[in-house]
């Protein structure tokens, strides 16, 4: 495979910028973006509301992929 076709193929795998900047919950452009340890991005308010809605003893999971997350692992972007 030559460099040009390799580059073109890698470009096809990348999500469009619009989707990459989209909140995983509200689907709007992220406002005050944060990401989970699994790499999904959310508006700070969306993920904060989600975390606050979970009972104290329940295990939190990513609302997109359902992997376990912990509130202290949220990363400001």
XYZ file of N, CA and C in Angstrom:
231
model
N 0.846 -1.170 0.000
C 0.000 0.000 0.000
C 0.895 1.238 0.000
N 0.621 2.210 -0.863
C 1.443 3.407 -0.903
C 0.943 4.429 0.118
N 1.748 5.489 0.339
C 1.420 6.474 1.364
C 0.108 7.188 1.084
N -0.142 7.522 -0.178
C -1.353 8.263 -0.522
C -2.605 7.455 -0.207
N -2.659 6.198 -0.602
C -3.850 5.397 -0.334
C -3.978 5.109 1.156
N -2.864 4.982 1.867
C -2.896 4.774 3.313
C -3.507 5.993 3.999
N -3.108 7.203 3.569
C -3.649 8.434 4.128
C -5.143 8.533 3.856
N -5.565 8.242 2.632
C -6.975 8.315 2.273
C -7.799 7.341 3.105
N -7.291 6.140 3.319
C -8.016 5.163 4.124
C -8.126 5.619 5.572
N -7.079 6.222 6.117
C -7.144 6.687 7.500
C -8.135 7.833 7.631
N -8.266 8.669 6.603
C -9.229 9.757 6.620
C -10.656 9.230 6.639
N -10.906 8.104 5.988
C -12.244 7.531 5.947
C -12.661 7.008 7.311
N -11.707 6.605 8.146
C -12.014 6.076 9.463
C -12.298 7.167 10.483
N -11.841 8.398 10.228
C -12.033 9.490 11.164
C -13.471 9.988 11.091
N -14.113 10.232 12.272
C -15.470 10.773 12.230
C -15.434 12.212 11.740
N -16.500 12.679 11.108
C -16.540 14.078 10.687
C -16.377 14.980 11.905
N -15.769 16.146 11.734
C -15.523 17.057 12.844
C -16.807 17.382 13.588
N -17.892 17.542 12.868
C -19.165 17.869 13.491
C -19.545 16.805 14.517
N -19.377 15.535 14.196
C -19.716 14.454 15.115
C -18.716 14.406 16.259
N -17.438 14.635 15.972
C -16.408 14.587 17.005
C -16.610 15.684 18.045
N -17.239 16.785 17.676
C -17.479 17.902 18.583
C -18.873 17.831 19.203
N -19.590 16.754 18.966
C -20.978 16.611 19.391
C -21.058 15.938 20.757
N -21.883 16.477 21.635
C -22.109 15.877 22.950
C -22.778 14.520 22.771
N -22.295 13.520 23.485
C -22.854 12.178 23.404
C -24.252 12.068 23.977
N -24.715 13.099 24.684
C -26.048 13.051 25.276
C -27.036 13.953 24.535
N -26.732 15.254 24.435
C -27.695 16.184 23.825
C -27.532 16.296 22.312
N -26.409 15.786 21.776
C -26.109 15.784 20.335
C -25.864 17.173 19.752
N -25.694 18.183 20.600
C -25.331 19.530 20.159
C -23.822 19.694 20.293
N -23.254 20.741 19.690
C -21.825 20.989 19.911
C -21.557 21.101 21.418
N -20.472 20.476 21.872
C -20.191 20.439 23.307
C -19.921 21.829 23.862
N -20.541 22.122 24.998
C -20.311 23.363 25.724
C -19.565 22.991 27.003
N -18.429 23.604 27.260
C -17.564 23.239 28.385
C -17.292 21.738 28.338
N -16.641 21.267 27.267
C -16.504 19.826 27.028
C -15.672 19.084 28.071
N -16.129 17.892 28.386
C -15.395 16.947 29.231
C -15.465 15.593 28.550
N -14.523 14.727 28.882
C -14.588 13.375 28.340
C -14.424 12.369 29.466
N -14.967 11.198 29.246
C -14.863 10.117 30.212
C -13.570 9.352 29.966
N -13.229 8.460 30.886
C -12.008 7.671 30.712
C -12.097 6.749 29.502
N -13.298 6.488 28.990
C -13.447 5.665 27.786
C -13.352 6.508 26.514
N -13.261 7.840 26.667
C -13.025 8.707 25.522
C -14.244 9.400 24.940
N -15.426 9.174 25.480
C -16.612 9.842 24.949
C -16.718 11.252 25.519
N -17.178 12.194 24.686
C -17.251 13.595 25.066
C -18.671 14.056 25.333
N -18.775 14.974 26.303
C -20.076 15.495 26.715
C -19.945 16.957 27.119
N -21.073 17.662 27.093
C -21.135 18.981 27.717
C -20.978 18.757 29.221
N -20.322 19.694 29.891
C -20.171 19.571 31.342
C -21.542 19.436 32.005
N -22.497 20.259 31.626
C -23.811 20.235 32.269
C -24.531 18.910 32.020
N -24.436 18.375 30.809
C -25.101 17.099 30.493
C -24.557 15.965 31.354
N -23.239 15.819 31.415
C -22.665 14.705 32.176
C -22.829 14.943 33.672
N -22.779 16.199 34.112
C -22.984 16.502 35.524
C -24.409 16.140 35.950
N -25.392 16.510 35.143
C -26.781 16.141 35.451
C -26.937 14.629 35.502
N -26.295 13.931 34.583
C -26.349 12.467 34.548
C -25.743 11.875 35.823
N -24.558 12.352 36.200
C -23.887 11.840 37.403
C -24.735 12.112 38.642
N -25.324 13.299 38.727
C -26.149 13.653 39.883
C -27.420 12.810 39.977
N -27.878 12.271 38.853
C -29.120 11.486 38.847
C -28.921 10.037 39.288
N -27.671 9.614 39.441
C -27.382 8.224 39.794
C -27.368 8.079 41.311
N -28.124 7.104 41.853
C -28.114 6.892 43.308
C -26.692 6.638 43.811
N -26.402 7.080 45.018
C -25.062 7.025 45.587
C -24.365 5.682 45.527
N -25.089 4.586 45.690
C -24.459 3.269 45.720
C -24.327 2.636 44.337
N -24.995 3.207 43.362
C -24.996 2.616 42.019
C -23.666 2.873 41.317
N -23.298 1.951 40.466
C -22.087 2.099 39.666
C -22.410 3.001 38.479
N -21.581 3.995 38.237
C -21.798 4.871 37.089
C -21.228 4.215 35.845
N -21.920 4.411 34.732
C -21.402 3.918 33.463
C -21.571 5.007 32.411
N -20.739 4.947 31.401
C -20.797 5.901 30.301
C -22.156 5.777 29.624
N -22.851 6.887 29.409
C -24.157 6.812 28.752
C -24.088 6.405 27.279
N -22.890 6.356 26.697
C -22.739 5.952 25.298
C -22.379 4.478 25.183
N -21.310 4.049 25.885
C -20.823 2.671 25.713
C -21.060 1.791 26.937
N -21.524 2.381 28.022
C -21.873 1.666 29.254
C -20.686 1.068 30.001
N -19.456 1.515 29.699
C -18.306 1.111 30.498
C -18.344 1.856 31.826
N -17.819 1.236 32.869
C -17.789 1.871 34.184
C -16.969 3.156 34.133
N -17.501 4.201 34.768
C -16.768 5.459 34.909
C -16.886 5.904 36.356
N -16.030 6.808 36.752
C -16.103 7.407 38.072
C -16.036 8.910 37.878
N -16.797 9.642 38.698
C -16.909 11.088 38.514
C -15.546 11.769 38.524
N -14.622 11.291 39.350
C -13.328 11.962 39.428
C -12.453 11.712 38.206
N -12.867 10.815 37.304
C -12.070 10.564 36.100
C -12.502 11.430 34.921
N -13.514 12.276 35.087
C -13.934 13.156 33.996
C -12.815 14.143 33.697
N -12.530 14.329 32.424
C -11.392 15.135 31.984
C -11.896 16.384 31.271
N -11.507 17.549 31.783
C -11.851 18.797 31.097
C -11.024 18.881 29.837
N -11.652 19.237 28.733
C -10.933 19.328 27.453
C -10.520 20.753 27.175
